[in-house]
């Protein structure tokens, strides 16, 4: 068990620290590094080793303990890289740059007044990355690096820089950066999660995703996630109320109409409308969480097929869609019946899947 493993590690750490006391710097540092390697992601262990390392002029930097001179040199290199990227993005020098793991974060929010929102946003983008890698990991993601995020203090400055009106955030693929603004009514975390999903699709999946409906659908899937523990943990998979309400209105004809699935899957471009986003979310939610045993495998196969094409937004033909669904005994017609039924009954996992295959 993890708890017992932790006790064993801490005893080994104590033994290594004790052994290091009688060694000159090279030997002592080697022993202390061995201690740190026992659980390199533990904050408790890092704090325990701080004083023993400090006696040999070592400090924690960039994921490990390093000689202070090396740490200072790396910090200067990081600062130069942050400044260079800020200039590439066309941001004023008033924007502070923060390196947080793979994230390069820039903001002009006054730390005196905006420390809380900045801290929450940093925690949220890290939690989102962790959950994204967990969900999409079977696709063989590339290593996360150079994930750029800009937080404007004022909406006007955000609009002037991005030209993206009508949204609290946007990911611009040509710049490889997500832009957001703090706002006065509270930060829009769902939009941030949605747009950061676009960035992770772009940079971690590389070849892109299966089609426009899935690009927006998976962004809505993560955007509907619930941030917990002070934004340090993201829970995904819950029904998104506004999209569910919109889609159920479409199904009943009360609020627009549902696009036939064959046409929806074949669309070559996403529509910037609430009904399109609702239907993209509805189909993705069903495949990811609808109780269909092969749902996620269908999703992964769609993406792998798109990746093999080498296109950012691959256009999968009707025959390709049918072939992928057929691997799992499904047809487009059966899928359409099933996902509509799933949402009509309030996103409860469907029973008796065989009934939809008749």
CSV table of C-alpha atoms in Angstrom, one decimal:
chain,number,residue,atom,x,y,z
A,1,UNK,CA,0.0,0.0,0.0
A,2,UNK,CA,1.1,3.6,-0.7
A,3,UNK,CA,1.1,4.5,3.0
A,4,UNK,CA,3.4,1.6,3.9
A,5,UNK,CA,5.6,2.4,0.9
A,6,UNK,CA,5.9,5.9,2.2
A,7,UNK,CA,7.0,4.8,5.6
A,8,UNK,CA,9.7,2.6,4.1
A,9,UNK,CA,10.9,5.4,1.9
A,10,UNK,CA,11.1,7.8,4.8
A,11,UNK,CA,13.2,5.4,6.8
A,12,UNK,CA,15.6,5.0,3.8
A,13,UNK,CA,15.7,8.7,3.5
A,14,UNK,CA,16.7,9.1,7.2
A,15,UNK,CA,19.5,6.5,6.7
A,16,UNK,CA,20.8,8.2,3.6
A,17,UNK,CA,20.8,11.7,5.3
A,18,UNK,CA,22.6,10.2,8.3
A,19,UNK,CA,25.2,8.6,6.0
A,20,UNK,CA,25.7,11.9,4.1
A,21,UNK,CA,26.7,13.7,7.3
A,22,UNK,CA,30.1,12.1,7.3
A,23,UNK,CA,30.8,12.6,3.6
A,24,UNK,CA,32.5,15.4,1.7
A,25,UNK,CA,30.3,17.2,-0.8
A,26,UNK,CA,30.5,14.9,-3.8
A,27,UNK,CA,29.7,11.8,-1.8
A,28,UNK,CA,27.1,13.5,0.4
A,29,UNK,CA,25.3,14.9,-2.7
A,30,UNK,CA,25.2,11.5,-4.3
A,31,UNK,CA,23.6,10.0,-1.2
A,32,UNK,CA,21.1,12.8,-0.9
A,33,UNK,CA,20.2,12.5,-4.6
A,34,UNK,CA,19.5,8.8,-4.0
A,35,UNK,CA,17.2,9.8,-1.2
A,36,UNK,CA,15.3,12.3,-3.4
A,37,UNK,CA,15.0,9.7,-6.2
A,38,UNK,CA,13.0,7.5,-3.8
A,39,UNK,CA,10.0,9.7,-4.3
A,40,UNK,CA,10.9,12.7,-6.6
A,41,UNK,CA,7.3,14.1,-6.7
A,42,UNK,CA,6.9,14.3,-3.0
A,43,UNK,CA,6.8,17.8,-1.6
A,44,UNK,CA,7.3,16.4,1.9
A,45,UNK,CA,10.5,14.7,0.9
A,46,UNK,CA,11.7,17.8,-1.0
A,47,UNK,CA,11.2,19.9,2.2
A,48,UNK,CA,13.0,17.3,4.3
A,49,UNK,CA,16.0,17.3,2.1
A,50,UNK,CA,16.2,21.1,1.7
A,51,UNK,CA,18.5,21.7,4.8
A,52,UNK,CA,20.9,18.8,4.1
A,53,UNK,CA,21.4,19.9,0.5
A,54,UNK,CA,21.8,23.6,1.5
A,55,UNK,CA,24.8,22.7,3.6
A,56,UNK,CA,26.5,21.8,0.3
A,57,UNK,CA,25.2,24.9,-1.6
A,58,UNK,CA,22.6,22.9,-3.5
A,59,UNK,CA,19.0,24.1,-4.1
A,60,UNK,CA,15.9,22.7,-5.6
A,61,UNK,CA,15.3,23.9,-9.2
A,62,UNK,CA,13.8,22.4,-12.4
A,63,UNK,CA,12.6,19.2,-10.8
A,64,UNK,CA,15.7,18.2,-8.9
A,65,UNK,CA,18.4,19.5,-6.5
A,66,UNK,CA,21.2,21.3,-8.2
A,67,UNK,CA,24.3,23.3,-7.4
A,68,UNK,CA,23.3,26.9,-6.8
A,69,UNK,CA,25.5,28.1,-9.7
A,70,UNK,CA,23.8,25.7,-12.1
A,71,UNK,CA,20.3,26.6,-10.8
A,72,UNK,CA,21.1,30.3,-11.3
A,73,UNK,CA,22.3,29.7,-14.8
A,74,UNK,CA,19.2,27.7,-15.7
A,75,UNK,CA,17.0,30.3,-14.2
A,76,UNK,CA,18.6,33.0,-16.4
A,77,UNK,CA,18.2,30.9,-19.5
A,78,UNK,CA,14.5,30.3,-18.6
A,79,UNK,CA,14.0,34.0,-18.1
A,80,UNK,CA,15.5,34.8,-21.4
A,81,UNK,CA,13.3,32.2,-23.1
A,82,UNK,CA,10.2,33.5,-21.4
A,83,UNK,CA,11.0,37.1,-22.5
A,84,UNK,CA,11.7,35.9,-26.0
A,85,UNK,CA,8.4,34.1,-26.2
A,86,UNK,CA,6.5,37.1,-24.8
A,87,UNK,CA,8.0,39.3,-27.5
A,88,UNK,CA,7.0,36.7,-30.2
A,89,UNK,CA,3.4,36.9,-28.9
A,90,UNK,CA,3.5,40.7,-29.2
A,91,UNK,CA,2.9,41.3,-25.5
A,92,UNK,CA,4.1,44.4,-23.6
A,93,UNK,CA,7.0,44.1,-21.2
A,94,UNK,CA,4.5,44.8,-18.4
A,95,UNK,CA,3.3,41.1,-18.7
A,96,UNK,CA,5.0,39.0,-16.1
A,97,UNK,CA,6.2,35.6,-17.3
A,98,UNK,CA,5.9,32.4,-15.1
A,99,UNK,CA,7.2,29.0,-16.0
A,100,UNK,CA,5.2,26.3,-14.4
A,101,UNK,CA,6.2,22.8,-15.6
A,102,UNK,CA,5.4,22.7,-19.3
A,103,UNK,CA,3.3,25.9,-19.1
A,104,UNK,CA,4.5,29.4,-20.0
A,105,UNK,CA,2.1,31.7,-18.3
A,106,UNK,CA,1.9,35.5,-19.0
A,107,UNK,CA,-0.3,38.0,-17.2
A,108,UNK,CA,-0.7,41.7,-16.5
A,109,UNK,CA,-3.0,41.1,-13.6
A,110,UNK,CA,-1.8,43.0,-10.5
A,111,UNK,CA,-0.6,40.4,-8.1
A,112,UNK,CA,-1.8,42.5,-5.2
A,113,UNK,CA,-5.4,42.1,-6.3
A,114,UNK,CA,-5.3,39.1,-8.6
A,115,UNK,CA,-3.1,36.6,-6.8
A,116,UNK,CA,-6.1,34.4,-6.1
A,117,UNK,CA,-7.4,34.2,-9.7
A,118,UNK,CA,-3.8,33.6,-11.0
A,119,UNK,CA,-3.2,30.9,-8.5
A,120,UNK,CA,-6.5,29.2,-9.3
A,121,UNK,CA,-5.9,29.4,-13.0
A,122,UNK,CA,-2.4,27.9,-12.7
A,123,UNK,CA,-3.7,25.1,-10.6
A,124,UNK,CA,-6.6,24.5,-13.0
A,125,UNK,CA,-4.5,24.3,-16.2
A,126,UNK,CA,-2.2,21.8,-14.4
A,127,UNK,CA,-5.2,19.7,-13.2
A,128,UNK,CA,-6.6,19.8,-16.7
A,129,UNK,CA,-3.4,18.5,-18.2
A,130,UNK,CA,-3.3,15.7,-15.7
A,131,UNK,CA,-6.8,14.6,-16.6
A,132,UNK,CA,-6.3,15.0,-20.3
A,133,UNK,CA,-3.2,12.8,-20.3
A,134,UNK,CA,-5.1,10.2,-18.3
A,135,UNK,CA,-8.1,10.2,-20.7
A,136,UNK,CA,-6.2,10.5,-24.0
A,137,UNK,CA,-3.1,8.7,-23.0
A,138,UNK,CA,-3.9,5.5,-24.9
A,139,UNK,CA,-3.3,7.5,-28.1
A,140,UNK,CA,0.4,7.9,-27.4
A,141,UNK,CA,0.6,11.6,-26.7
A,142,UNK,CA,3.8,13.6,-27.2
A,143,UNK,CA,5.6,15.0,-24.2
A,144,UNK,CA,3.9,18.1,-22.9
A,145,UNK,CA,6.0,21.2,-23.4
A,146,UNK,CA,5.7,24.9,-24.5
A,147,UNK,CA,2.0,25.2,-23.5
A,148,UNK,CA,1.4,29.0,-23.7
A,149,UNK,CA,-1.3,30.8,-21.7
A,150,UNK,CA,-2.0,34.6,-21.5
A,151,UNK,CA,-4.3,36.1,-19.0
A,152,UNK,CA,-5.3,39.7,-19.6
A,153,UNK,CA,-6.5,41.9,-16.7
A,154,UNK,CA,-9.0,43.8,-19.0
A,155,UNK,CA,-11.5,42.6,-21.5
A,156,UNK,CA,-10.6,45.5,-23.8
A,157,UNK,CA,-6.9,44.6,-24.0
A,158,UNK,CA,-7.9,41.0,-24.6
A,159,UNK,CA,-10.2,42.0,-27.5
A,160,UNK,CA,-7.6,44.3,-29.0
A,161,UNK,CA,-4.9,41.6,-29.0
A,162,UNK,CA,-7.0,38.6,-30.1
A,163,UNK,CA,-9.9,40.2,-32.1
A,164,UNK,CA,-12.0,37.5,-30.6
A,165,UNK,CA,-15.3,39.1,-29.5
A,166,UNK,CA,-18.1,37.2,-27.8
A,167,UNK,CA,-15.8,34.8,-25.9
A,168,UNK,CA,-14.0,34.8,-22.6
A,169,UNK,CA,-11.1,32.9,-24.1
A,170,UNK,CA,-9.7,31.6,-27.4
A,171,UNK,CA,-6.9,29.3,-28.6
A,172,UNK,CA,-5.2,30.6,-31.7
A,173,UNK,CA,-3.4,27.7,-33.4
A,174,UNK,CA,-1.2,29.9,-35.6
A,175,UNK,CA,0.3,31.4,-32.5
A,176,UNK,CA,0.1,28.2,-30.4
A,177,UNK,CA,-1.3,30.2,-27.5
A,178,UNK,CA,-4.5,30.4,-25.4
A,179,UNK,CA,-5.7,33.8,-24.4
A,180,UNK,CA,-8.1,34.7,-21.6
A,181,UNK,CA,-9.2,37.7,-19.5
A,182,UNK,CA,-9.8,37.9,-15.8
A,183,UNK,CA,-13.1,39.8,-15.8
A,184,UNK,CA,-15.0,41.4,-13.0
A,185,UNK,CA,-17.7,38.8,-12.5
A,186,UNK,CA,-15.3,35.9,-11.8
A,187,UNK,CA,-13.0,33.9,-14.1
A,188,UNK,CA,-14.7,31.7,-16.8
A,189,UNK,CA,-13.2,28.3,-16.0
A,190,UNK,CA,-15.4,26.3,-18.4
A,191,UNK,CA,-14.2,28.4,-21.3
A,192,UNK,CA,-10.6,28.0,-20.2
A,193,UNK,CA,-10.9,24.2,-20.0
A,194,UNK,CA,-12.5,24.2,-23.5
A,195,UNK,CA,-9.9,26.3,-25.1
A,196,UNK,CA,-7.0,24.6,-23.4
A,197,UNK,CA,-8.3,21.3,-24.7
A,198,UNK,CA,-7.9,22.7,-28.2
A,199,UNK,CA,-4.3,23.5,-27.4
A,200,UNK,CA,-3.6,20.1,-26.0
A,201,UNK,CA,-5.2,18.5,-29.1
A,202,UNK,CA,-2.9,20.6,-31.2
A,203,UNK,CA,0.3,20.1,-29.4
A,204,UNK,CA,0.0,16.6,-27.8
A,205,UNK,CA,-2.0,14.8,-30.4
A,206,UNK,CA,0.0,16.6,-33.1
A,207,UNK,CA,-1.8,15.2,-36.1
A,208,UNK,CA,-5.1,16.6,-34.9
A,209,UNK,CA,-8.4,14.8,-34.1
A,210,UNK,CA,-10.9,12.8,-36.1
A,211,UNK,CA,-13.1,15.6,-37.4
A,212,UNK,CA,-14.6,19.1,-36.5
A,213,UNK,CA,-17.4,17.6,-34.5
A,214,UNK,CA,-15.0,15.8,-32.2
A,215,UNK,CA,-12.6,18.7,-31.9
A,216,UNK,CA,-15.5,20.8,-30.4
A,217,UNK,CA,-17.1,17.8,-28.7
A,218,UNK,CA,-14.1,16.7,-26.7
A,219,UNK,CA,-13.4,20.4,-25.8
A,220,UNK,CA,-16.9,20.6,-24.4
A,221,UNK,CA,-16.4,17.3,-22.6
A,222,UNK,CA,-13.5,18.7,-20.7
A,223,UNK,CA,-15.0,22.1,-20.5
A,224,UNK,CA,-17.9,20.6,-18.5
A,225,UNK,CA,-15.5,19.2,-16.0
A,226,UNK,CA,-15.8,20.1,-12.3
A,227,UNK,CA,-12.7,21.6,-10.6
A,228,UNK,CA,-12.3,20.5,-7.0
A,229,UNK,CA,-9.8,21.0,-4.1
A,230,UNK,CA,-9.1,24.6,-4.9
A,231,UNK,CA,-8.9,23.9,-8.7
A,232,UNK,CA,-6.2,21.3,-8.1
A,233,UNK,CA,-8.3,18.4,-9.4
A,234,UNK,CA,-10.5,18.1,-12.4
A,235,UNK,CA,-13.4,15.6,-12.6
A,236,UNK,CA,-14.8,14.9,-16.1
A,237,UNK,CA,-17.7,12.9,-17.4
A,238,UNK,CA,-20.6,14.7,-15.8
A,239,UNK,CA,-23.5,15.9,-18.0
A,240,UNK,CA,-23.1,19.6,-18.8
A,241,UNK,CA,-26.5,21.1,-17.9
A,242,UNK,CA,-26.8,23.9,-20.4
A,243,UNK,CA,-25.7,21.7,-23.4
A,244,UNK,CA,-27.9,18.9,-22.2
A,245,UNK,CA,-30.9,21.3,-21.9
A,246,UNK,CA,-30.2,22.7,-25.4
A,247,UNK,CA,-29.8,19.2,-26.9
A,248,UNK,CA,-32.9,17.8,-25.3
A,249,UNK,CA,-34.8,20.8,-26.6
A,250,UNK,CA,-33.4,20.0,-30.1
A,251,UNK,CA,-34.5,16.3,-29.8
A,252,UNK,CA,-38.1,17.3,-28.9
A,253,UNK,CA,-38.2,20.0,-31.5
A,254,UNK,CA,-38.8,22.6,-28.9
A,255,UNK,CA,-35.5,24.4,-29.5
A,256,UNK,CA,-34.3,23.9,-33.1
A,257,UNK,CA,-33.7,20.4,-34.4
A,258,UNK,CA,-31.0,17.7,-34.4
A,259,UNK,CA,-28.9,17.4,-37.5
A,260,UNK,CA,-29.1,13.8,-38.9
A,261,UNK,CA,-26.0,12.0,-37.7
A,262,UNK,CA,-24.7,11.1,-41.1
A,263,UNK,CA,-24.7,14.8,-42.1
A,264,UNK,CA,-23.3,15.9,-38.8
A,265,UNK,CA,-20.4,13.5,-39.0
A,266,UNK,CA,-19.6,14.5,-42.5
A,267,UNK,CA,-19.6,18.3,-41.9
A,268,UNK,CA,-16.3,19.8,-43.0
A,269,UNK,CA,-16.3,22.8,-40.6
A,270,UNK,CA,-17.6,23.4,-37.1
A,271,UNK,CA,-20.5,25.9,-36.9
A,272,UNK,CA,-20.2,28.6,-34.3
A,273,UNK,CA,-23.7,28.0,-32.9
A,274,UNK,CA,-25.1,26.8,-29.6
A,275,UNK,CA,-26.9,23.9,-31.3
A,276,UNK,CA,-23.7,22.7,-33.1
A,277,UNK,CA,-21.7,22.7,-29.8
A,278,UNK,CA,-24.6,21.0,-28.0
A,279,UNK,CA,-24.8,18.2,-30.5
A,280,UNK,CA,-21.0,17.8,-30.6
A,281,UNK,CA,-20.9,17.5,-26.9
A,282,UNK,CA,-23.9,15.1,-26.8
A,283,UNK,CA,-22.3,12.6,-29.2
A,284,UNK,CA,-18.9,12.8,-27.5
A,285,UNK,CA,-20.4,12.5,-24.0
A,286,UNK,CA,-22.3,9.4,-25.2
A,287,UNK,CA,-19.2,7.7,-26.6
A,288,UNK,CA,-17.0,8.6,-23.6
A,289,UNK,CA,-19.5,8.0,-20.8
A,290,UNK,CA,-22.7,6.5,-22.1
A,291,UNK,CA,-22.2,2.9,-21.0
A,292,UNK,CA,-21.3,1.7,-24.4
A,293,UNK,CA,-18.4,-0.7,-23.7
A,294,UNK,CA,-16.6,0.1,-26.9
A,295,UNK,CA,-17.4,3.8,-26.9
A,296,UNK,CA,-13.9,5.1,-26.0
A,297,UNK,CA,-12.3,2.5,-28.4
A,298,UNK,CA,-14.4,4.0,-31.2
A,299,UNK,CA,-13.2,7.5,-30.2
A,300,UNK,CA,-9.5,6.3,-30.1
A,301,UNK,CA,-9.9,4.6,-33.5
A,302,UNK,CA,-11.3,7.7,-35.0
A,303,UNK,CA,-8.4,9.8,-33.8
A,304,UNK,CA,-5.8,7.2,-34.8
A,305,UNK,CA,-7.2,7.1,-38.3
A,306,UNK,CA,-7.0,10.9,-38.5
A,307,UNK,CA,-3.4,10.9,-37.1
A,308,UNK,CA,-2.4,8.4,-39.8
A,309,UNK,CA,-3.5,10.9,-42.4
A,310,UNK,CA,-1.1,13.5,-41.1
A,311,UNK,CA,-3.8,16.3,-41.4
A,312,UNK,CA,-4.6,18.7,-38.7
A,313,UNK,CA,-8.4,18.4,-39.4
A,314,UNK,CA,-8.8,15.1,-41.2
A,315,UNK,CA,-12.0,14.6,-43.1
A,316,UNK,CA,-13.1,11.0,-42.5
A,317,UNK,CA,-15.3,9.6,-45.3
A,318,UNK,CA,-18.6,7.9,-44.6
A,319,UNK,CA,-17.0,4.6,-45.5
A,320,UNK,CA,-14.3,5.1,-43.0
A,321,UNK,CA,-16.8,5.9,-40.3
A,322,UNK,CA,-18.8,2.9,-41.1
A,323,UNK,CA,-15.7,0.7,-41.1
A,324,UNK,CA,-14.6,1.9,-37.6
A,325,UNK,CA,-18.1,1.5,-36.1
A,326,UNK,CA,-18.4,-1.9,-37.8
A,327,UNK,CA,-15.4,-3.2,-35.9
A,328,UNK,CA,-17.5,-3.0,-32.8
A,329,UNK,CA,-20.8,-4.2,-34.3
A,330,UNK,CA,-22.3,-0.8,-34.7
A,331,UNK,CA,-23.7,1.2,-37.6
A,332,UNK,CA,-24.2,5.0,-38.0
A,333,UNK,CA,-28.0,4.4,-37.8
A,334,UNK,CA,-27.7,2.3,-34.6
A,335,UNK,CA,-25.4,4.9,-33.0
A,336,UNK,CA,-27.9,7.6,-33.8
A,337,UNK,CA,-30.7,5.8,-32.1
A,338,UNK,CA,-28.6,5.0,-29.0
A,339,UNK,CA,-27.1,8.5,-28.4
A,340,UNK,CA,-30.5,10.1,-28.8
A,341,UNK,CA,-32.1,7.7,-26.3
A,342,UNK,CA,-29.2,8.2,-23.9
A,343,UNK,CA,-29.8,12.0,-23.7
A,344,UNK,CA,-33.6,11.6,-23.6
A,345,UNK,CA,-33.3,9.7,-20.4
A,346,UNK,CA,-31.0,12.2,-18.8
A,347,UNK,CA,-27.5,10.8,-19.6
A,348,UNK,CA,-28.1,7.5,-17.7
A,349,UNK,CA,-26.0,4.6,-19.1
A,350,UNK,CA,-28.1,2.6,-21.5
A,351,UNK,CA,-29.1,-0.9,-20.9
A,352,UNK,CA,-29.9,-3.5,-23.5
A,353,UNK,CA,-27.6,-2.1,-26.2
A,354,UNK,CA,-28.6,-5.0,-28.5
A,355,UNK,CA,-32.0,-3.4,-29.0
A,356,UNK,CA,-30.3,-0.5,-30.9
A,357,UNK,CA,-28.5,-2.9,-33.3
A,358,UNK,CA,-31.7,-4.4,-34.7
